[in-house]
Amino acid sequence: MKLRRLVLALGAIFALAAGISGCGSGIPGDSVADVAGNPITLQAFNHWMYVAAKGNQAQTGSTNTPVIVPTDPPSFTGCIAQARKQLPQVARQSNAQLKTACGQLFTSLSGQVLDYLIRAYWYQADATRQHVKVTDAQVQQQFNTEKTRGYPTPAAFQAFLSQSGFTVADLMYRVRLQLIFKALVNKQIKPVTSADIAAYYASHQASFGTPETRDLRIVLTKTAAQASAAKAALASGQSWNAVAKKYSIDPATKNKGGVMTGVTQGSTDPALQRAAFSALPGRVEGPVRGQFGYYVVDVTKVVPATQKSLAQEASVIRQTLITGQQSAAQSVVDSVAKKRWMSQTKCRSAYAMADCAGYKAPKTPGAG
């Protein structure tokens, strides 16, 4: 628990980038990863780490706490020094404790950041292969639309930039990637035909209507003789409230005059159901032998089943099919990009994560 509080305290001033060695793995010395010859520089990585940390800070509501971004693995010397300087509440922690906390925070942030930056290259590379083009004009138009929708005044937009750590260039980049991904997804989607809509309607008709329901009054007794006595009492003019309270053993309806509302096929004792759905309204039936005893039943209201037509539901079905295709297409785009580019995604060991070639997840302590 102490370590968790320490990590939360740390994860709340942009750490200066530490230099990293350029040896090994064919990754340029100023980069943390390389995707098919496209380096992800340390400067870019650290910037997006800052943005991610600011986002986490906003979610936790700790916007007045200094933001410490651990960007110097595996020693985390800079992170430790900043924590001692910026966070008096952790100053007495040992270097080992602070290093562990910095490491945990780094892992939680770096995975998010590298996943975003790596997949950004994957999608752009696939877009090039598939001749998908997104123009600067399209990006600018979408950016302007989103900016106007979210931030009606220049002051509001500037406040967002300050609070989030984003730059305008970051946001334009995000918009470009969104448009590229959307275009890749759209290439996977086939037009929805009238036959598609009709087939969906035919196989989901129950979804476009409501079943018949019936409101009942019942008395449930242990024996047929008791049920007959209850029925006779009703016939003599005694009220359902009085008869149900005297004779019924059903705890749900005994003190409610035997009332059951909205009964549908398959929702109650099969014997009671058969009696209820075959009886005429206003005619007391029974005794009816059921699972739990003997019933006296009276149908008080019938609400007929409804069914919307194919024509009425066509637009809804079309959108359902489009949404389903989009979800499936997103998975296809992801899987294809991963299969094609992951083997060409090299990461420096201190930054390795699931999108990197040859990555092996750390063993869980105690795992056999």
Coordinates of C-alpha atoms in Angstrom, one line a residue, residues 45-339:
F45 CA 8.7 9.7 -26.7
N46 CA 9.4 12.0 -23.7
H47 CA 6.9 14.6 -25.0
W48 CA 4.1 12.0 -25.4
M49 CA 5.0 10.6 -21.9
Y50 CA 4.4 14.1 -20.6
V51 CA 1.1 14.3 -22.3
A52 CA 0.1 10.9 -21.0
A53 CA 1.1 11.9 -17.4
K54 CA -0.9 15.1 -17.7
G55 CA -3.9 13.1 -18.9
N56 CA -3.7 10.7 -15.9
Q57 CA -3.3 13.7 -13.6
A58 CA -6.5 15.3 -15.0
Q59 CA -8.4 12.0 -14.5
T60 CA -7.4 11.8 -10.9
G61 CA -8.2 15.5 -10.3
S62 CA -4.7 16.2 -9.0
T63 CA -3.9 19.1 -11.4
N64 CA -2.1 21.1 -8.7
T65 CA 0.4 18.4 -8.1
P66 CA 3.8 18.5 -10.0
V67 CA 4.0 16.2 -13.0
I68 CA 7.0 13.9 -12.8
V69 CA 7.6 11.8 -15.9
P70 CA 10.1 8.9 -15.4
T71 CA 12.1 9.1 -18.7
D72 CA 15.4 7.7 -17.8
P73 CA 15.2 3.9 -17.4
P74 CA 16.5 1.7 -16.0
S75 CA 18.3 3.7 -13.3
F76 CA 15.6 6.5 -13.0
T77 CA 18.2 8.8 -11.5
G78 CA 16.5 11.9 -12.8
C79 CA 13.1 10.7 -11.7
I80 CA 14.4 10.0 -8.2
A81 CA 16.1 13.5 -8.0
Q82 CA 13.0 15.2 -9.2
A83 CA 10.7 13.3 -6.8
R84 CA 12.9 14.4 -3.8
K85 CA 12.9 18.0 -5.1
Q86 CA 9.3 18.4 -6.2
L87 CA 7.4 16.1 -3.7
P88 CA 8.3 16.7 0.0
Q89 CA 6.0 13.9 1.0
V90 CA 8.3 11.3 -0.5
A91 CA 11.6 12.9 0.3
R92 CA 12.3 10.5 3.1
Q93 CA 11.8 7.4 0.9
S94 CA 14.9 5.4 0.1
N95 CA 16.4 5.4 -3.4
A96 CA 15.3 1.8 -3.8
Q97 CA 11.7 2.6 -2.9
L98 CA 11.7 5.6 -5.3
K99 CA 13.3 3.7 -8.1
T100 CA 10.7 1.0 -7.8
A101 CA 7.9 3.6 -7.8
C102 CA 9.4 5.4 -10.8
G103 CA 9.7 2.0 -12.6
Q104 CA 6.1 1.2 -12.0
L105 CA 5.0 4.6 -13.2
F106 CA 7.2 4.3 -16.2
T107 CA 5.8 0.9 -17.2
S108 CA 2.2 2.2 -16.9
L109 CA 2.8 5.3 -19.0
S110 CA 5.4 4.0 -21.5
G111 CA 3.1 1.1 -22.6
Q112 CA 0.4 3.5 -23.5
V113 CA 2.7 5.9 -25.3
L114 CA 4.7 3.4 -27.3
D115 CA 1.5 1.5 -28.3
Y116 CA 0.2 4.8 -29.7
L117 CA 3.4 5.8 -31.5
I118 CA 4.1 2.4 -32.9
R119 CA 0.6 1.8 -34.2
A120 CA 0.7 5.3 -35.7
Y121 CA 3.5 4.1 -37.9
W122 CA 1.8 0.8 -38.7
Y123 CA -1.4 2.5 -39.9
Q124 CA 0.5 5.0 -41.9
A125 CA 2.6 2.3 -43.5
D126 CA -0.5 0.3 -44.4
A127 CA -2.2 3.4 -45.8
T128 CA 0.8 3.8 -48.1
R129 CA 0.6 0.2 -49.2
Q130 CA -3.1 0.5 -49.9
H131 CA -2.8 3.9 -51.6
V132 CA -5.0 5.5 -48.9
K133 CA -4.3 9.3 -48.9
V134 CA -5.4 11.9 -46.4
T135 CA -4.7 15.4 -47.5
D136 CA -3.6 18.4 -45.4
A137 CA -6.9 20.1 -46.3
Q138 CA -8.9 17.2 -44.9
V139 CA -6.9 17.2 -41.7
Q140 CA -7.3 21.0 -41.3
Q141 CA -11.0 20.8 -41.9
Q142 CA -11.6 18.0 -39.4
F143 CA -9.3 19.8 -36.9
N144 CA -11.3 23.0 -37.3
T145 CA -14.6 21.1 -36.8
E146 CA -13.4 19.3 -33.6
K147 CA -11.9 22.5 -32.2
T148 CA -15.1 24.5 -32.8
R149 CA -17.2 21.8 -31.4
G150 CA -15.2 21.3 -28.2
Y151 CA -13.8 24.8 -27.6
P152 CA -16.1 27.7 -28.6
T153 CA -13.6 30.4 -27.7
P154 CA -9.8 30.8 -28.3
A155 CA -9.4 31.1 -24.5
A156 CA -11.0 27.8 -23.9
F157 CA -8.8 26.1 -26.5
Q158 CA -5.6 27.7 -25.0
A159 CA -6.7 26.5 -21.5
F160 CA -7.1 23.0 -22.9
L161 CA -3.6 23.1 -24.4
S162 CA -2.1 24.2 -21.1
Q163 CA -3.9 21.6 -19.1
S164 CA -3.3 18.7 -21.4
G165 CA 0.3 19.3 -22.5
F166 CA -0.8 18.9 -26.2
T167 CA 0.5 21.2 -28.9
V168 CA -1.5 22.1 -32.0
A169 CA 0.9 19.9 -34.0
D170 CA 0.1 17.0 -31.7
L171 CA -3.6 17.5 -32.2
M172 CA -3.2 17.7 -36.0
Y173 CA -1.2 14.5 -35.9
R174 CA -3.9 12.8 -34.0
V175 CA -6.6 14.0 -36.4
R176 CA -4.5 12.7 -39.4
L177 CA -4.1 9.3 -37.7
Q178 CA -7.9 9.1 -37.0
L179 CA -8.7 9.9 -40.6
I180 CA -6.1 7.3 -41.9
F181 CA -7.5 4.7 -39.6
K182 CA -11.1 5.5 -40.6
A183 CA -10.1 5.2 -44.2
L184 CA -8.5 1.8 -43.7
V185 CA -11.5 0.6 -41.9
N186 CA -13.8 1.8 -44.6
K187 CA -11.9 -0.2 -47.2
Q188 CA -13.0 -3.3 -45.2
I189 CA -16.7 -2.4 -45.2
K190 CA -19.1 -3.6 -47.9
P191 CA -22.3 -1.8 -48.8
V192 CA -25.3 -3.0 -46.8
T193 CA -27.9 -4.3 -49.3
S194 CA -31.7 -4.7 -49.0
A195 CA -31.1 -8.5 -48.9
D196 CA -28.8 -8.1 -45.9
I197 CA -31.4 -6.0 -44.1
A198 CA -34.2 -8.5 -44.9
A199 CA -32.1 -11.5 -43.7
Y200 CA -31.3 -9.7 -40.5
Y201 CA -34.9 -8.9 -39.9
A202 CA -36.0 -12.5 -40.5
S203 CA -33.5 -13.9 -38.0
H204 CA -34.2 -11.2 -35.4
Q205 CA -38.0 -10.7 -35.6
A206 CA -38.5 -11.1 -31.9
S207 CA -36.2 -8.0 -31.4
F208 CA -38.7 -5.8 -33.4
G209 CA -41.8 -6.5 -31.4
T210 CA -43.2 -7.3 -28.0
P211 CA -44.8 -10.5 -26.9
E212 CA -48.4 -10.8 -25.6
T213 CA -48.7 -10.1 -21.9
R214 CA -51.4 -10.8 -19.4
D215 CA -52.3 -9.4 -16.0
L216 CA -53.7 -12.0 -13.6
R217 CA -55.1 -12.5 -10.2
I218 CA -54.2 -15.8 -8.6
V219 CA -54.6 -17.8 -5.4
L220 CA -52.1 -20.6 -4.8
T221 CA -53.0 -23.3 -2.4
K222 CA -51.5 -26.5 -1.1
T223 CA -54.5 -28.7 -2.0
A224 CA -57.2 -28.9 -4.6
A225 CA -59.8 -28.7 -1.9
Q226 CA -58.4 -25.4 -0.7
A227 CA -58.3 -24.1 -4.2
S228 CA -62.0 -25.1 -4.7
A229 CA -62.9 -23.3 -1.4
A230 CA -61.1 -20.2 -2.6
K231 CA -62.9 -20.3 -5.9
A232 CA -66.2 -20.7 -4.2
A233 CA -65.5 -17.8 -1.9
L234 CA -64.9 -15.6 -4.9
A235 CA -68.1 -16.8 -6.6
S236 CA -70.0 -15.8 -3.5
G237 CA -68.8 -12.3 -3.8
Q238 CA -65.8 -12.2 -1.5
S239 CA -63.1 -9.8 -2.7
W240 CA -59.8 -11.0 -4.2
N241 CA -58.0 -9.2 -1.4
A242 CA -59.8 -11.2 1.3
V243 CA -59.6 -14.5 -0.5
A244 CA -55.9 -14.2 -1.4
K245 CA -55.0 -13.2 2.1
K246 CA -57.0 -16.1 3.6
Y247 CA -56.1 -19.0 1.2
S248 CA -53.0 -18.2 -0.8
I249 CA -49.5 -19.5 0.1
D250 CA -47.8 -17.4 -2.6
P251 CA -45.7 -14.7 -0.7
A252 CA -45.4 -12.5 -3.7
T253 CA -49.1 -12.0 -4.3
K254 CA -50.9 -13.1 -1.1
N255 CA -51.1 -9.5 0.3
K256 CA -51.7 -7.8 -3.1
G257 CA -55.0 -9.4 -3.9
G258 CA -53.3 -12.1 -6.0
V259 CA -52.1 -9.6 -8.6
M260 CA -49.5 -10.5 -11.2
T261 CA -48.8 -8.1 -14.0
G262 CA -47.1 -8.4 -17.4
V263 CA -46.9 -12.2 -17.4
T264 CA -45.4 -13.5 -20.7
Q265 CA -45.0 -17.0 -22.1
G266 CA -42.2 -18.8 -20.3
S267 CA -42.1 -16.4 -17.4
T268 CA -44.0 -18.5 -14.8
D269 CA -45.1 -22.0 -13.7
P270 CA -45.9 -23.8 -17.0
A271 CA -49.3 -25.0 -15.7
L272 CA -50.3 -21.5 -14.6
Q273 CA -49.0 -20.2 -18.0
R274 CA -51.1 -22.6 -20.0
A275 CA -54.2 -21.7 -18.0
A276 CA -53.6 -18.0 -18.1
F277 CA -53.0 -17.9 -21.9
S278 CA -56.0 -20.1 -22.7
A279 CA -58.5 -18.5 -20.3
L280 CA -61.0 -15.8 -21.3
P281 CA -60.6 -12.5 -19.4
G282 CA -62.9 -12.2 -16.5
R283 CA -63.5 -15.9 -16.1
V284 CA -62.2 -17.5 -12.9
E285 CA -60.4 -20.8 -13.7
G286 CA -59.3 -23.6 -11.4
P287 CA -58.2 -25.6 -9.6
V288 CA -55.1 -25.9 -11.9
R289 CA -52.4 -28.2 -10.6
G290 CA -48.9 -26.7 -10.9
Q291 CA -45.4 -27.1 -9.7
F292 CA -46.1 -25.5 -6.4
G293 CA -49.7 -26.4 -5.6
Y294 CA -53.1 -25.6 -7.0
Y295 CA -54.0 -22.3 -8.7
V296 CA -57.2 -20.3 -9.0
V297 CA -56.6 -17.8 -11.8
D298 CA -58.5 -14.9 -13.4
V299 CA -57.2 -13.0 -16.4
T300 CA -57.8 -9.3 -15.9
K301 CA -56.1 -7.8 -18.9
V302 CA -54.6 -8.9 -22.2
V303 CA -52.0 -6.7 -24.0
P304 CA -51.6 -8.0 -27.5
A305 CA -48.3 -8.8 -29.1
T306 CA -46.8 -6.1 -31.4
Q307 CA -44.5 -6.5 -34.4
K308 CA -42.8 -3.7 -36.3
S309 CA -42.5 -4.2 -40.0
L310 CA -39.4 -4.6 -42.1
A311 CA -40.1 -1.2 -43.6
Q312 CA -40.4 0.4 -40.2
E313 CA -37.1 -1.0 -39.0
A314 CA -35.0 -0.9 -42.2
S315 CA -33.0 2.2 -41.2
V316 CA -32.3 0.8 -37.7
I317 CA -31.1 -2.5 -39.1
R318 CA -28.9 -0.8 -41.7
Q319 CA -27.1 1.2 -39.0
T320 CA -26.8 -2.0 -36.8
L321 CA -25.1 -3.8 -39.7
I322 CA -22.8 -0.9 -40.5
T323 CA -21.8 -0.6 -36.8
G324 CA -21.1 -4.4 -36.7
Q325 CA -19.0 -4.2 -39.9
Q326 CA -17.1 -1.2 -38.5
S327 CA -16.2 -3.1 -35.3
A328 CA -15.1 -6.2 -37.2
A329 CA -13.2 -4.0 -39.7
Q330 CA -11.3 -2.3 -36.9
S331 CA -10.1 -5.6 -35.6
V332 CA -9.0 -6.6 -39.1
V333 CA -7.1 -3.4 -39.6
D334 CA -5.3 -3.9 -36.3
S335 CA -4.5 -7.6 -36.9
V336 CA -3.3 -7.0 -40.4
A337 CA -1.1 -4.1 -39.4
K338 CA 0.4 -6.1 -36.5
K339 CA 1.1 -9.1 -38.6

